[in-house]
Amino acid sequence: MNATEASGRPDPAVGLAEVRAAIAAACLRAHRTPESVTLVAASKTVSVEGLEPAVAAGQLVYGENRVQEAQGKWPLLRERHPEVEVHLIGPLQTNKAKDAVALFDVIHSVDRVDLCRAIARRCAEQGRRPSLFIQVNTGAEVQKAGVLPQELDALLEACRSEYDLDVAGLMCIPPVDEPGEPHFEVLAAAADRHGLKSLSMGMSSDYARAIEYGATHVRVGSAIFGSRA
Ligand SMILES: *Cc1c(COP(=O)(O)O)cnc(C)c1O
């Protein structure tokens, strides 16, 4: 029995092939090149041994939700595979900014001024500059991370002028019980208005649609690694 079978999860190479084909098809429909979309494999709850077959299948970009879980997995995986890139896609507490700046290549969940300040300070201390996305709470859900759409302009301005942080793009997680399209549209329009080139949107259930709306980064977990139940 191999590690994948032992974990009770499907072989990620199979899901990866399907997702890559669906990304290529969506790009064709949207008159985009497949290279314009980065597949971020959402690897929360997947163990180091469960990730190895995905890396072997050529998947080099991963997204983790929690700093602590990522710290337990990625130093070892990076030692084995220096070419991998790890993104933080879950919410970030200010007191974890130091560890997050040290570990991640990209942070998708910047959503408030005190976090910008903490990230800027840790970047200066560590001489690192992870790429940053601002998470927008497009559904204005009370429990959800992300800056409210009407507060985005002020946050971007603070990032740029007060903290000298380069913002690469915007990220959103639409409400689970709503179609994603209106949220993708709002996020794409906001990015366009601010001259931001990257859009992190779309998950297993809707990444193909997100690509048609301009997603440059799709965060796909269960379609690759199986359900997390
Ligand atoms: C888990 C997660 C994903 C991937 O979700 P799936 O539905 O499994 O594809 C994407 N983005 C974020 C922020 C996540 O936490």
PDB file of C-alpha atoms and ligand atoms in Angstrom, residues 40-44 63-65 88-91 108-109 135 171-173 200 202-207 218-228, ligand 1:
ATOM      1  CA  VAL A  40      -2.575  27.131  -6.373  1.00  0.00           C
ATOM      2  CA  ALA A  41      -3.149  23.642  -4.944  1.00  0.00           C
ATOM      3  CA  ALA A  42      -4.950  24.203  -1.615  1.00  0.00           C
ATOM      4  CA  SER A  43      -3.175  21.675   0.573  1.00  0.00           C
ATOM      5  CA  LYS A  44      -4.643  22.199   4.047  1.00  0.00           C
ATOM      6  CA  GLY A  63      -1.729  27.236  -0.718  1.00  0.00           C
ATOM      7  CA  GLU A  64      -1.963  26.720   3.028  1.00  0.00           C
ATOM      8  CA  ASN A  65      -4.546  28.124   5.418  1.00  0.00           C
ATOM      9  CA  LEU A  88      -0.857  31.714   2.545  1.00  0.00           C
ATOM     10  CA  ILE A  89      -4.541  31.679   1.561  1.00  0.00           C
ATOM     11  CA  GLY A  90      -6.113  31.646   5.043  1.00  0.00           C
ATOM     12  CA  PRO A  91      -6.575  34.599   7.408  1.00  0.00           C
ATOM     13  CA  HIS A 108      -3.439  36.306  -0.257  1.00  0.00           C
ATOM     14  CA  SER A 109      -5.181  37.515   2.907  1.00  0.00           C
ATOM     15  CA  GLN A 135      -8.622  39.970   0.453  1.00  0.00           C
ATOM     16  CA  MET A 171      -8.535  37.958  -3.567  1.00  0.00           C
ATOM     17  CA  CYS A 172     -12.087  36.945  -2.644  1.00  0.00           C
ATOM     18  CA  ILE A 173     -14.032  33.987  -1.285  1.00  0.00           C
ATOM     19  CA  SER A 200      -7.059  35.254  -6.759  1.00  0.00           C
ATOM     20  CA  GLY A 202     -12.195  30.459  -7.840  1.00  0.00           C
ATOM     21  CA  MET A 203     -12.113  27.172  -5.894  1.00  0.00           C
ATOM     22  CA  SER A 204     -12.962  23.541  -6.793  1.00  0.00           C
ATOM     23  CA  SER A 205     -16.602  24.293  -7.531  1.00  0.00           C
ATOM     24  CA  ASP A 206     -16.132  27.384  -9.679  1.00  0.00           C
ATOM     25  CA  TYR A 207     -12.544  27.894 -10.853  1.00  0.00           C
ATOM     26  CA  VAL A 218      -7.259  29.743  -8.742  1.00  0.00           C
ATOM     27  CA  ARG A 219      -7.119  28.021  -5.348  1.00  0.00           C
ATOM     28  CA  VAL A 220      -8.196  24.413  -5.799  1.00  0.00           C
ATOM     29  CA  GLY A 221      -8.165  21.817  -3.019  1.00  0.00           C
ATOM     30  CA  SER A 222     -10.751  19.034  -2.985  1.00  0.00           C
ATOM     31  CA  ALA A 223     -10.779  18.567  -6.781  1.00  0.00           C
ATOM     32  CA  ILE A 224      -7.117  17.559  -6.448  1.00  0.00           C
ATOM     33  CA  PHE A 225      -6.750  15.993  -3.000  1.00  0.00           C
ATOM     34  CA  GLY A 226     -10.276  14.662  -2.384  1.00  0.00           C
ATOM     35  CA  SER A 227     -12.719  15.763   0.285  1.00  0.00           C
ATOM     36  CA  ARG A 228     -11.382  16.916   3.634  1.00  0.00           C
TER      37      ARG A 228
HETATM   38  C1  LIG B   1      -9.680  25.366   1.240  1.00  0.00           C
HETATM   39  C2  LIG B   1      -9.615  26.616   0.475  1.00  0.00           C
HETATM   40  C3  LIG B   1      -9.685  26.625  -0.920  1.00  0.00           C
HETATM   41  C4  LIG B   1      -9.928  25.368  -1.742  1.00  0.00           C
HETATM   42  O1  LIG B   1     -11.219  24.882  -1.516  1.00  0.00           O
HETATM   43  P1  LIG B   1     -11.784  23.645  -2.370  1.00  0.00           P
HETATM   44  O2  LIG B   1     -13.246  23.872  -2.390  1.00  0.00           O
HETATM   45  O3  LIG B   1     -11.384  22.419  -1.651  1.00  0.00           O
HETATM   46  O4  LIG B   1     -11.188  23.730  -3.717  1.00  0.00           O
HETATM   47  C5  LIG B   1      -9.543  27.833  -1.573  1.00  0.00           C
HETATM   48  N1  LIG B   1      -9.348  28.981  -0.898  1.00  0.00           N
HETATM   49  C6  LIG B   1      -9.291  29.021   0.425  1.00  0.00           C
HETATM   50  C7  LIG B   1      -9.062  30.319   1.106  1.00  0.00           C
HETATM   51  C8  LIG B   1      -9.432  27.844   1.153  1.00  0.00           C
HETATM   52  O5  LIG B   1      -9.392  27.891   2.485  1.00  0.00           O
END
